[in-house]
Coordinates of C-alpha atoms and ligand atoms in Angstrom, one line a residue:
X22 CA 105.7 -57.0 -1.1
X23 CA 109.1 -57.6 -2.5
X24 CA 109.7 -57.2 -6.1
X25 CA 112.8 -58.6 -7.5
X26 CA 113.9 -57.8 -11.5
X27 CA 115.5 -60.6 -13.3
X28 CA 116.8 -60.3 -16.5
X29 CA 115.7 -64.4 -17.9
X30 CA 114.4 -66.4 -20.6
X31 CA 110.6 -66.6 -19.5
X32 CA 110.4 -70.2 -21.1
X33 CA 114.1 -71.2 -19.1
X34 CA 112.4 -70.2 -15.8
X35 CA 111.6 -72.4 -12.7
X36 CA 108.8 -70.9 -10.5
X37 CA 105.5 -72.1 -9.3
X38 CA 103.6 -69.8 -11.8
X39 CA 104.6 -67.9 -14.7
X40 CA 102.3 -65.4 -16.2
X41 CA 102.5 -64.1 -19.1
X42 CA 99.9 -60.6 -20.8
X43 CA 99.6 -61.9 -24.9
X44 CA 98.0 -59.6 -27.2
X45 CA 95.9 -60.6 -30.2
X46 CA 97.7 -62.2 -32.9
X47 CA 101.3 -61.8 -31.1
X48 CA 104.0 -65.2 -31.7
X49 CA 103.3 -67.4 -28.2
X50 CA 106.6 -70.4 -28.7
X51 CA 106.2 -73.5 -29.3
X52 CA 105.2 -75.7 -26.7
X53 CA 102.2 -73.8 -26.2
X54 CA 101.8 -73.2 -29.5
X55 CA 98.9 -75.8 -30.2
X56 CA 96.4 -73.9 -27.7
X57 CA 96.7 -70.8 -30.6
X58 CA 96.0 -73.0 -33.6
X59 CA 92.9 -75.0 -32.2
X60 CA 92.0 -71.8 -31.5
X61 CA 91.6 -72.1 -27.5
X62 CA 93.7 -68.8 -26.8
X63 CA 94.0 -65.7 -29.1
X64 CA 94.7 -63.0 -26.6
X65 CA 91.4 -61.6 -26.7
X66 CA 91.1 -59.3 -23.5
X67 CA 89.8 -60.5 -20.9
X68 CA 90.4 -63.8 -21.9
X69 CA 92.9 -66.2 -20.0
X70 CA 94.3 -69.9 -20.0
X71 CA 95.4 -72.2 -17.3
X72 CA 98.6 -74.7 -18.5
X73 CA 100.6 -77.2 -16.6
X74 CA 103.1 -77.6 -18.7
X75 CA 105.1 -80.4 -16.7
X76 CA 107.9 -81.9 -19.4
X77 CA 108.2 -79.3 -21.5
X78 CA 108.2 -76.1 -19.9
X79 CA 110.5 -75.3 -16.4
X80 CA 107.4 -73.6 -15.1
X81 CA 105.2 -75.5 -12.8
X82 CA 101.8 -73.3 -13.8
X83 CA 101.7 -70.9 -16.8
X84 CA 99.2 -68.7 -17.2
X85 CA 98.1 -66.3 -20.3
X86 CA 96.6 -63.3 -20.0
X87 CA 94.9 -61.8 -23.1
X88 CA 95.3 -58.4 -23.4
X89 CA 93.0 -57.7 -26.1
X90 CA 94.5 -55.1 -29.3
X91 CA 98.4 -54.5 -29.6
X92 CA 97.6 -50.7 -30.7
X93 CA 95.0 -50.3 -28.0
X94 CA 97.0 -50.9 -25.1
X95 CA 98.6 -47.7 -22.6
X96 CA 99.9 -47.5 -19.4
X97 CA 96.5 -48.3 -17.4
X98 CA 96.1 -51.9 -19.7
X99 CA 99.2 -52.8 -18.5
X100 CA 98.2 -51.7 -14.8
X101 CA 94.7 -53.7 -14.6
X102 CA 96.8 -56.8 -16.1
X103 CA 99.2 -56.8 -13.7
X104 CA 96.6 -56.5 -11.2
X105 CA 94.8 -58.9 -12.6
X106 CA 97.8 -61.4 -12.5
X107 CA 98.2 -60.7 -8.7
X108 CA 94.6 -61.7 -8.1
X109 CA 94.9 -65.1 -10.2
X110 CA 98.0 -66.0 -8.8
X111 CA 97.1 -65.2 -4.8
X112 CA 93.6 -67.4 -6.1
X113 CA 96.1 -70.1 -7.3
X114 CA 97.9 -69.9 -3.3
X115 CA 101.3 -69.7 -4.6
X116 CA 103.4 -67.6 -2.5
X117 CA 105.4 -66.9 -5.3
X118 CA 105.6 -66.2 -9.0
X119 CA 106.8 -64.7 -12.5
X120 CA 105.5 -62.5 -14.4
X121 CA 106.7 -61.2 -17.4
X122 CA 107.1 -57.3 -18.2
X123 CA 104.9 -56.9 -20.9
X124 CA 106.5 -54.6 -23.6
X125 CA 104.3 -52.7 -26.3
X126 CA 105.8 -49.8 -28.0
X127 CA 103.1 -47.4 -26.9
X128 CA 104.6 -47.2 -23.3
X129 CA 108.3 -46.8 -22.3
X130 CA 110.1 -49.9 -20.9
X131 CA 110.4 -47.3 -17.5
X132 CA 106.9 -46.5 -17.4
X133 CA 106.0 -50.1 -18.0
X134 CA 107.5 -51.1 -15.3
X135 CA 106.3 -48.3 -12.5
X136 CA 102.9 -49.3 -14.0
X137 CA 102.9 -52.8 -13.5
X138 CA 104.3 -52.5 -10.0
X139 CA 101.6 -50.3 -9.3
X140 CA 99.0 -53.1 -9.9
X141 CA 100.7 -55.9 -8.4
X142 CA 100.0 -53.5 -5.7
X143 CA 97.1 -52.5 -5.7
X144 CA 95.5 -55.8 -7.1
X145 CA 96.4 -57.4 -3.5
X146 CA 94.8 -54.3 -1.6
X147 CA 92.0 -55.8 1.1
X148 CA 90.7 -53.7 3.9
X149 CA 90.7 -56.3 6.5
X150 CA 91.6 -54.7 9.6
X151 CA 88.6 -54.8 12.0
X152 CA 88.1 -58.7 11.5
X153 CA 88.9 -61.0 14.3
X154 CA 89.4 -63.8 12.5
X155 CA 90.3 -64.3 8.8
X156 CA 89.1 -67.6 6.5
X157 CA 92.2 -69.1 4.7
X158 CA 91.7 -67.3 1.6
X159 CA 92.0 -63.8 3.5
X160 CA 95.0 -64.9 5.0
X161 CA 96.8 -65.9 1.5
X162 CA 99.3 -63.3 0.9
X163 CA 101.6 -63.1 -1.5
X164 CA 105.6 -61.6 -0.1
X165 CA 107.6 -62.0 -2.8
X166 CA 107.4 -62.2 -6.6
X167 CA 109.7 -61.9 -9.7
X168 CA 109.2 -59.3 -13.0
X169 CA 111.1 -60.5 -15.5
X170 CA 112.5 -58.4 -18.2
X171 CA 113.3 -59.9 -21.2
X172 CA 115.4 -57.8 -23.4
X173 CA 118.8 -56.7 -22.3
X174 CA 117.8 -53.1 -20.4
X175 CA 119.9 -51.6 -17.4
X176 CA 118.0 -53.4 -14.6
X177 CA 118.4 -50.8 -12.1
X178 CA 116.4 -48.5 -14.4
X179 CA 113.5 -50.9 -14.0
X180 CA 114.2 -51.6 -10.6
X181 CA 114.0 -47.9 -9.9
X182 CA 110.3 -47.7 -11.9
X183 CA 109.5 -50.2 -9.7
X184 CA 110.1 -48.9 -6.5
X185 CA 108.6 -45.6 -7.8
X186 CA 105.6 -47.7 -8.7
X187 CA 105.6 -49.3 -5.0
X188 CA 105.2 -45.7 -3.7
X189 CA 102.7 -44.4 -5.3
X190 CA 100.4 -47.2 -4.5
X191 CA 101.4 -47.3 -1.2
X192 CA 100.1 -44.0 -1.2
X193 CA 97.2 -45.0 -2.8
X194 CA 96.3 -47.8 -0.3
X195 CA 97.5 -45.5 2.6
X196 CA 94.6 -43.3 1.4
X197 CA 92.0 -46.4 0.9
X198 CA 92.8 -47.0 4.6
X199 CA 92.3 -44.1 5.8
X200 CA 88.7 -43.1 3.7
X201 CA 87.9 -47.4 4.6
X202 CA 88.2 -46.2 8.5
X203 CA 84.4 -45.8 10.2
X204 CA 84.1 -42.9 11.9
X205 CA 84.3 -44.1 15.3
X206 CA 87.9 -44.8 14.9
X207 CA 88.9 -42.5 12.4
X208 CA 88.3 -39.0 14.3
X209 CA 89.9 -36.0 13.7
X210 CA 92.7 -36.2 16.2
X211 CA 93.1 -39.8 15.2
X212 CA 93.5 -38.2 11.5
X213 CA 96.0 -35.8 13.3
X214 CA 98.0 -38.3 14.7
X215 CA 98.3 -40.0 11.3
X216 CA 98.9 -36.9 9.9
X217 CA 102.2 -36.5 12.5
X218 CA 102.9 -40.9 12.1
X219 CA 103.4 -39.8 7.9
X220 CA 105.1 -36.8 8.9
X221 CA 107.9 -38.9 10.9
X222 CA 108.5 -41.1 8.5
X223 CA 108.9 -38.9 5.4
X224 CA 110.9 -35.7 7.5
X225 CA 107.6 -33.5 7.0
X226 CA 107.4 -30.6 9.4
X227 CA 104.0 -31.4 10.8
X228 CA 101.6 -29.2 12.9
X229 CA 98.2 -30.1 14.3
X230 CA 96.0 -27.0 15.6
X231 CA 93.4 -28.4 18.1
X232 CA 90.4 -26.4 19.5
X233 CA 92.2 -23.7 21.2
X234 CA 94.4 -22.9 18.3
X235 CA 91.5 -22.5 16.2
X236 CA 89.6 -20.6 18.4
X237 CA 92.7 -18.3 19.1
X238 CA 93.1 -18.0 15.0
X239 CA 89.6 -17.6 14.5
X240 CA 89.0 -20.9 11.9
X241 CA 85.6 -19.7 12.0
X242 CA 84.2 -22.3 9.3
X243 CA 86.0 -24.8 11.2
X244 CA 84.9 -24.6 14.6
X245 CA 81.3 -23.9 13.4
X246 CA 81.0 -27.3 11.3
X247 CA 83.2 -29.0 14.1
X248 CA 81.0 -27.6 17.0
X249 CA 77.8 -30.4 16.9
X250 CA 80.8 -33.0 17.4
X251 CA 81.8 -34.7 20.9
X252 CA 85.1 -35.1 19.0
X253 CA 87.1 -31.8 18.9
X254 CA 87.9 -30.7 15.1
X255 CA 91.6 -29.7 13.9
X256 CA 93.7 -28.4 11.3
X257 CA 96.2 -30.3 9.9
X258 CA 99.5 -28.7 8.2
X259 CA 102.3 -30.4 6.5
X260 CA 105.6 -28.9 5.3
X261 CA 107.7 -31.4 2.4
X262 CA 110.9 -29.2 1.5
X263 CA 111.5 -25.4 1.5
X264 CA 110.5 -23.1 -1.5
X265 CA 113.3 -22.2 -3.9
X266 CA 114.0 -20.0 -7.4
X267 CA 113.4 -23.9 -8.8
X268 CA 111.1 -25.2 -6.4
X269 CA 107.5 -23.7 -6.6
X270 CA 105.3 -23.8 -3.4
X271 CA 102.0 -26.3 -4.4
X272 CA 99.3 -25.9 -1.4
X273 CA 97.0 -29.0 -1.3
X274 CA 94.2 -28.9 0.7
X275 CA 91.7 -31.4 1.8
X276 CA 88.1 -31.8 2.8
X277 CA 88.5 -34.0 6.4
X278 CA 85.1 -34.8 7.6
X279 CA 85.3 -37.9 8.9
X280 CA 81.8 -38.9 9.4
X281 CA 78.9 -36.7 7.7
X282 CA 75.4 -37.1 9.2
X283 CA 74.3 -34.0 7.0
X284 CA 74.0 -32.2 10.7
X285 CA 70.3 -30.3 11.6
X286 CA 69.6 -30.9 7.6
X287 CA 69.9 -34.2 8.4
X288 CA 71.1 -36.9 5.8
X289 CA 68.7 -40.1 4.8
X290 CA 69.0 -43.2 6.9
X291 CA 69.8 -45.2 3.4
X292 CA 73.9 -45.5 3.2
X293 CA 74.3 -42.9 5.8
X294 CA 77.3 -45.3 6.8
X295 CA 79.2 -44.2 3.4
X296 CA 79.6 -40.8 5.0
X297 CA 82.7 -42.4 6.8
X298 CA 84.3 -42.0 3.3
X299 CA 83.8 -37.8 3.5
X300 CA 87.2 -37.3 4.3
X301 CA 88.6 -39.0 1.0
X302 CA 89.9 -35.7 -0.1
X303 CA 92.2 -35.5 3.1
X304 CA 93.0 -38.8 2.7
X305 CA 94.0 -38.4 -0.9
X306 CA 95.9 -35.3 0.3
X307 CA 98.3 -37.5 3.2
X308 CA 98.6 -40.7 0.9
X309 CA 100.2 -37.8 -1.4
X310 CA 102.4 -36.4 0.9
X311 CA 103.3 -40.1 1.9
X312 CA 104.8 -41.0 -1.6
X313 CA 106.1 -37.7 -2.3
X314 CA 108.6 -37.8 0.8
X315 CA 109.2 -41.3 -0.2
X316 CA 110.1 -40.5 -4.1
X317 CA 111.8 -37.9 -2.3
X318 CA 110.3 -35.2 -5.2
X319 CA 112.7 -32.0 -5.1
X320 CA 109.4 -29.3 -4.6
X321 CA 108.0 -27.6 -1.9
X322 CA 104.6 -29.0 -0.5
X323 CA 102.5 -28.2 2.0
X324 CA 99.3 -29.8 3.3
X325 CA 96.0 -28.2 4.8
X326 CA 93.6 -30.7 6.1
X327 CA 90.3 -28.9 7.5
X328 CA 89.2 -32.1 10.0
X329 CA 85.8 -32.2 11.4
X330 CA 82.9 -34.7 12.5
X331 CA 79.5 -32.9 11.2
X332 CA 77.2 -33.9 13.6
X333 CA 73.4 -33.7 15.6
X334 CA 73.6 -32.1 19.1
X335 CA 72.5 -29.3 21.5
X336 CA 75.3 -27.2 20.2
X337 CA 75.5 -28.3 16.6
X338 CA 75.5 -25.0 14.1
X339 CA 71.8 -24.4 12.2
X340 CA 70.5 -23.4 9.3
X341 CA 70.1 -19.3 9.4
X342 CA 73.3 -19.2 11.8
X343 CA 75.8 -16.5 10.1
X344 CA 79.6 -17.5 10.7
X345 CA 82.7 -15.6 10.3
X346 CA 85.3 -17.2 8.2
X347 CA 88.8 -17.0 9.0
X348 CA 89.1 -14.6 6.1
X349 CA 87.0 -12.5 7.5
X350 CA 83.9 -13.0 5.0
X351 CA 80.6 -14.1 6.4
X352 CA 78.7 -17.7 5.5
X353 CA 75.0 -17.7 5.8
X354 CA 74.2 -21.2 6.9
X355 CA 71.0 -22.4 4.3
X356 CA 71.7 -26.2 4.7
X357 CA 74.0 -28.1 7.7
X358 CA 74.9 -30.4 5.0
X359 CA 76.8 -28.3 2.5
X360 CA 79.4 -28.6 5.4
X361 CA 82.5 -29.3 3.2
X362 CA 82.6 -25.9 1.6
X363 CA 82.4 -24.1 4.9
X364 CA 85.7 -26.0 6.4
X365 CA 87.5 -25.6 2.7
X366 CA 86.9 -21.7 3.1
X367 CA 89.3 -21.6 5.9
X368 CA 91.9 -23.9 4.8
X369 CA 92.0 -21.9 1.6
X370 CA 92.2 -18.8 3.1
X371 CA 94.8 -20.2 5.4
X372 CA 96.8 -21.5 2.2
X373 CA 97.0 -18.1 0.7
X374 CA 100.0 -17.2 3.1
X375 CA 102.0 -19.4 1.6
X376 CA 101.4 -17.8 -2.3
X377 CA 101.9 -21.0 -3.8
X378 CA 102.0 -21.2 -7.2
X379 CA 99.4 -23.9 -7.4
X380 CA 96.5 -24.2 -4.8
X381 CA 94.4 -27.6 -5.2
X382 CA 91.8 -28.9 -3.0
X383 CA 90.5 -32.2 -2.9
X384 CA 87.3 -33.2 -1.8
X385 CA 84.4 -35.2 -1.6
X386 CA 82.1 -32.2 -2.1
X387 CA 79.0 -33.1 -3.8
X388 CA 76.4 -35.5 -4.8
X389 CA 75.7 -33.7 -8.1
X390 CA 79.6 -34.2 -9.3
X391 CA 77.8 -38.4 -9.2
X392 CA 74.7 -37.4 -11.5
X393 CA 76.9 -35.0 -13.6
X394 CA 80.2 -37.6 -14.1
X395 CA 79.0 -40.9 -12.8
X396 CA 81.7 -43.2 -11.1
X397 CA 84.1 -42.6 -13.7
X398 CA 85.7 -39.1 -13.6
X399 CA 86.2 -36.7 -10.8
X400 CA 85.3 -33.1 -11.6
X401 CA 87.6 -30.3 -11.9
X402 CA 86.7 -26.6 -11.9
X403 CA 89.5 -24.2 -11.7
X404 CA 90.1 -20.3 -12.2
X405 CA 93.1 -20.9 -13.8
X406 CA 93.1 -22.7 -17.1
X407 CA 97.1 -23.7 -17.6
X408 CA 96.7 -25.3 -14.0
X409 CA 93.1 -27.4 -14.9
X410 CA 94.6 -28.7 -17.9
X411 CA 98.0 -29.4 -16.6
X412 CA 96.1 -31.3 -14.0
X413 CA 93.5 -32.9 -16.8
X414 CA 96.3 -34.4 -18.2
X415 CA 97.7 -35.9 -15.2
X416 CA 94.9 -37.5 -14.7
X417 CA 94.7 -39.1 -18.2
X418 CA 98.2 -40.4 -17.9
X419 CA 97.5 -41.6 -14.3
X420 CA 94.1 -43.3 -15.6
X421 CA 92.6 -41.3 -12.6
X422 CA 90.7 -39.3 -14.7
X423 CA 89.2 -35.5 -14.1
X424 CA 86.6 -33.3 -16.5
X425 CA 86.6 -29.8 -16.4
X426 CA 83.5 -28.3 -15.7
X427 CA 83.0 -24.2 -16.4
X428 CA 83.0 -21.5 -13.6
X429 CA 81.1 -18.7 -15.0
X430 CA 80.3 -15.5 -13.3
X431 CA 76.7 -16.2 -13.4
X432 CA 77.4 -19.7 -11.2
X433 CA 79.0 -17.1 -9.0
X434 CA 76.0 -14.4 -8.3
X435 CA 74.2 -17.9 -7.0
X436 CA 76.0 -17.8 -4.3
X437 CA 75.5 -14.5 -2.6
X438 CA 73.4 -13.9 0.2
X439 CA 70.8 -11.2 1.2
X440 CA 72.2 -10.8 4.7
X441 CA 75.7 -12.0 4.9
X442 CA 78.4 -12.0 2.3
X443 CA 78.0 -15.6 1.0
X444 CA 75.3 -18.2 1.4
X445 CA 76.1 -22.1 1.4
X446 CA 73.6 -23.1 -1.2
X447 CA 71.7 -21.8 -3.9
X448 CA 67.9 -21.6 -4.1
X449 CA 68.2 -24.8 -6.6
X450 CA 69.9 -28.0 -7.5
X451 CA 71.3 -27.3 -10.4
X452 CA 74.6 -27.4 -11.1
X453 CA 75.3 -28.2 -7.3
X454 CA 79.3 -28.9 -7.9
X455 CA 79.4 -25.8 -9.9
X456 CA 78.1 -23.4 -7.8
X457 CA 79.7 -25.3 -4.7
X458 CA 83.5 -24.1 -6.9
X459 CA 82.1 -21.0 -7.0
X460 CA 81.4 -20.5 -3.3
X461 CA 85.4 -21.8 -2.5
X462 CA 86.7 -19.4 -5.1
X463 CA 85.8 -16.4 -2.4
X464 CA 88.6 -17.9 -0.6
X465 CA 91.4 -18.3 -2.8
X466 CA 92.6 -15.0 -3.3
X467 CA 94.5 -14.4 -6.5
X468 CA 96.3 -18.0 -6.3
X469 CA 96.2 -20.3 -8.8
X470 CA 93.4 -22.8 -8.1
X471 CA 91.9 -25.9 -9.0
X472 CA 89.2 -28.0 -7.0
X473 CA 88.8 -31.5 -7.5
X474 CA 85.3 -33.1 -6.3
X475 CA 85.8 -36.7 -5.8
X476 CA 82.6 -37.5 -4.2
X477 CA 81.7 -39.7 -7.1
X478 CA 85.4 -41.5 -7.6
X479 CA 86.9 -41.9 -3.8
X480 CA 84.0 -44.8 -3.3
X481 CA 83.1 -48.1 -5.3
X482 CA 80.3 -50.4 -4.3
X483 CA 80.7 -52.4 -7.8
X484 CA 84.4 -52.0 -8.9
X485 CA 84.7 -52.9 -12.4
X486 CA 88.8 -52.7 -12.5
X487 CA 90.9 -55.4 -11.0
X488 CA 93.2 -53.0 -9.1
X489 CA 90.1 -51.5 -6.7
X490 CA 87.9 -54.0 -4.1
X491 CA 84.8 -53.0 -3.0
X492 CA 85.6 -49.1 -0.6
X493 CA 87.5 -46.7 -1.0
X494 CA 89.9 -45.9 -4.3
X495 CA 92.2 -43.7 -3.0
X496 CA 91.2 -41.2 -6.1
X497 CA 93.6 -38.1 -6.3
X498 CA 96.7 -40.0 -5.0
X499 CA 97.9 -40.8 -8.8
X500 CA 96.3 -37.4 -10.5
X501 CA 98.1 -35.5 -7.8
X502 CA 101.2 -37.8 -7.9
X503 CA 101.2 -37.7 -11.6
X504 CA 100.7 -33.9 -11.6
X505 CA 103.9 -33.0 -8.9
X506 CA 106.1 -35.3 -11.1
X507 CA 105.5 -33.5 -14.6
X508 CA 105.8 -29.8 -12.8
X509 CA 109.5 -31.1 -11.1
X510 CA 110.3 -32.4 -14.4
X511 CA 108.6 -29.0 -16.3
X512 CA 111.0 -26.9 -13.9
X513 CA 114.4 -28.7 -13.9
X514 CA 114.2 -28.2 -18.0
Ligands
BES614 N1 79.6 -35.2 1.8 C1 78.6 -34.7 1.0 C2 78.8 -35.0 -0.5 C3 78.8 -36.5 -0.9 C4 77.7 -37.1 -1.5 C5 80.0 -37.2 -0.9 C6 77.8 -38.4 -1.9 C7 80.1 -38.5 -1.3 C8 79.0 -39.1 -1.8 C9 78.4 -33.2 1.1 O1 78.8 -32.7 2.4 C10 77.0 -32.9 0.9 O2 76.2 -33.5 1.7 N2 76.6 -32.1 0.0 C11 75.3 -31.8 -0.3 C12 75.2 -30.4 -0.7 C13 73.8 -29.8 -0.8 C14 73.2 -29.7 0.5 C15 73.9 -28.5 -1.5 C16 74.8 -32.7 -1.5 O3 75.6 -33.0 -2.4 O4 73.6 -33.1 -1.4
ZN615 ZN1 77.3 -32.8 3.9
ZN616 ZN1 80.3 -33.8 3.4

């Protein structure tokens, strides 16, 4: 979508919808002024009004937007609005319209802006691709549309948030597509290719090691998870810029399954088809990389995507099998399902040689993150407590929110086996994403690492914010976003 910036008189402008975010008790002017005193609008949030103000007003439609409490609004209130403004005015088949930056003191005119760009984004996101034919109303697209800015600001600074804004949820929604993909046409060499398709566009040195490679390399984890599958697994690496005195090395790694039956400890038949989603964490991972090449961020990233199918079969790995990592270390297989771990043990191994000063891995790595967090936070365990909070707060300023969780040594004597060095579960369910942090900690060396579990987040059957639809989220694209941009600006101070 094209977003033009106009600096204008909101009340002097002639489009086919203006909208416009009031908060409680804020000065609307005077031709709408009546809907305030009877009471009809107050800017209550939630709340929103209608008006065709032919005769007195240049506007065709206007509509208001209440935004509920001046001192309560942040970044992510002007985000949902601006999502939500995209939404009524697509409803309203324009294929066009206004809407006015709204300003609150709380969040920088810049930040305003990237924000609202992100939801005018994001709030037209549909996953539509596999239908043959689309109804009317999933054809209606909106192309172009106009933020105006009504105080005298240097419009390229805006226009600059914006497109910053445009990136990151392009990201985003590159990441929703990929975790939306079923299984069948989202494989691991189709994630490959993808993986080489982002890599073209943003000049990332990209590098896909198929079945021989592994074998050759010894991705032990890997080929053992991948080996049930028809569909060969791979390893995916991505190389954004070269390291530098100023440019740390930050390794993110993601969980790629692309369809989880649970293998030999086979899942339930109940919302088996969800397990499509399992990749989210290498999905997060490449809509990162995406935007990062296109905000052209001066660090150095690289990518590991461990990409598998976990599957049924004649040669499908089984409980009591004992595997040998990449590292070296041996895996005792208790349970085909905790499969995730297994392919993260390579890939952070495999991340090591790059001693980065940050190592995070993304994935969608247990059901227990859902009973401990709910849909609302992922989780966040790390052995390094100036990374987890630096990452914490990227994901409060990012609304995509983490909580830290403890890794204590007693979580990590769970996870030792009898026979081998490690086993994949405990003997319990308690604190499954705990103990699940402690098992990948055997593989991270002496780096710097945080995991986030976004098993709970990267999915929404109920959405309850106007920038997500029913899918995937794209969780981790903004936290990670959020969390590259503060460390460029932390190292060019
Ligand atoms: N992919 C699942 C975790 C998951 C659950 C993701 C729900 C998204 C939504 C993972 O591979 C898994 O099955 N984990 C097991 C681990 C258990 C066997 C220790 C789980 O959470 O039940
Ligand atoms: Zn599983
Ligand atoms: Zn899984």
């Amino acid at each position: 979508m094209h977003i033009a910036v106009q600096q204008a008189d909101p009340w002097q402008t002639a489009t086919p919808l203006l909208v416009v975010c009031s908060w409680q008790a804020q000065a609307l002017p005077e031709a709408v002024l009546s809907l305030v005193e009877f009471g009809d609008f107050s800017g209550k949030k939630d709340e929103s009004v209608l008006l065709y103000p032919r005769g007195t007003l240049p506007c065709r439609r206007l509509l208001l937007l209440g935004m509920g409490e001046y001192d309560l609004t942040n970044a992510d209130t002007l985000r949902r609005s601006a999502a939500r403004a995209m939404r009524r005015a697509r409803a309203l088949k324009v294929d066009d319209f206004t809407l006015l930056l709204p300003m609150n003191e709380r969040v920088s005119f810049t930040d305003a802006a990237q924000v609202t760009a992100e939801g005018l984004e994001l709030g037209a996101y549909r996953y539509l691709e596999h239908k043959s034919t689309l109804k009317p109303e999933e054809q209606q697209r909106i192309e172009h549309m106009t933020l105006l800015v009504e105080h005298p600001i240097t419009s390229a600074e805006v226009q600059a948030s914006v497109a910053s804004g445009q990136a990151i949820a392009r990201g985003v929604m590159r990441a929703r597509n990929l975790a939306n993909a079923p299984g069948n046409v989202l494989t691991p060499t189709r994630l490959g290719e993808v993986a080489q398709e982002i890599g073209a566009q943003g000049g990332i040195a990209t590098t896909v090691l198929g079945l021989d490679d592994l074998k050759a390399q010894g991705f032990g984890g890997l080929l053992a998870v991948g080996q049930g599958s028809a569909e060969p697994p791979c390893f995916i690496i991505m190389e954004y810029g070269q390291p530098g005195p100023d440019r740390p090395t930050i390794c993110l790694v993601g969980k790629g399954i692309t369809f989880d039956t649970g293998g030999v400890s086979m899942k339930a038949a109940a919302n088996m088809d969800d397990m499509k989603m399992d990749m989210g964490g290498a999905a997060a991972v490449l809509g990162t990389m995406q935007a990062v090449a296109e905000l052209g961020l001066p660090l150095h990233v690289v990518a590991l995507i461990s990409a598998a199918e976990n599957m049924v079969s004649g040669r499908a790995y089984k409980p009591g099998d004992i595997i040998t990592t990449l590292s070296g270390k041996t895996i005792e297989v208790l349970n085909t399902d905790a499969e995730g771990r297994i392919v993260l043990a390579d890939a952070l191994y495999y991340a090591q040689r790059y001693q980065p000063a940050a190592l995070i891995d993304v994935a969608t790595l247990t059901g227990a993150i859902i009973v401990a967090l709910g849909k609302h936070a992922m989780g966040l365990m790390s052995n390094h407590q100036p990374l987890a909070e630096r990452l914490l707060r990227a994901g409060e300023a990012s609304a995509d929110r983490a909580w830290q969780l403890p890794l204590w040594d007693a979580y990590r004597e769970e996870m030792k086996s009898k026979i081998a060095d490690l086993r994949n579960i405990t003997g319990t369910r308690y604190a499954g994403s705990i103990t699940a942090a402690a098992f990948l900690e055997n593989f991270v060396g002496n780096a710097a690492w945080a995991h986030l579990d976004i098993a709970g987040v990267a999915w929404v059957e109920e959405p309850t914010r106007d920038d997500q639809v029913r899918g995937a989220t794209g969780a981790g694209v903004r936290l990670l976003l959020q969390a590259l941009h503060d460390w460029q600006a932390a190292s060019e101070q």
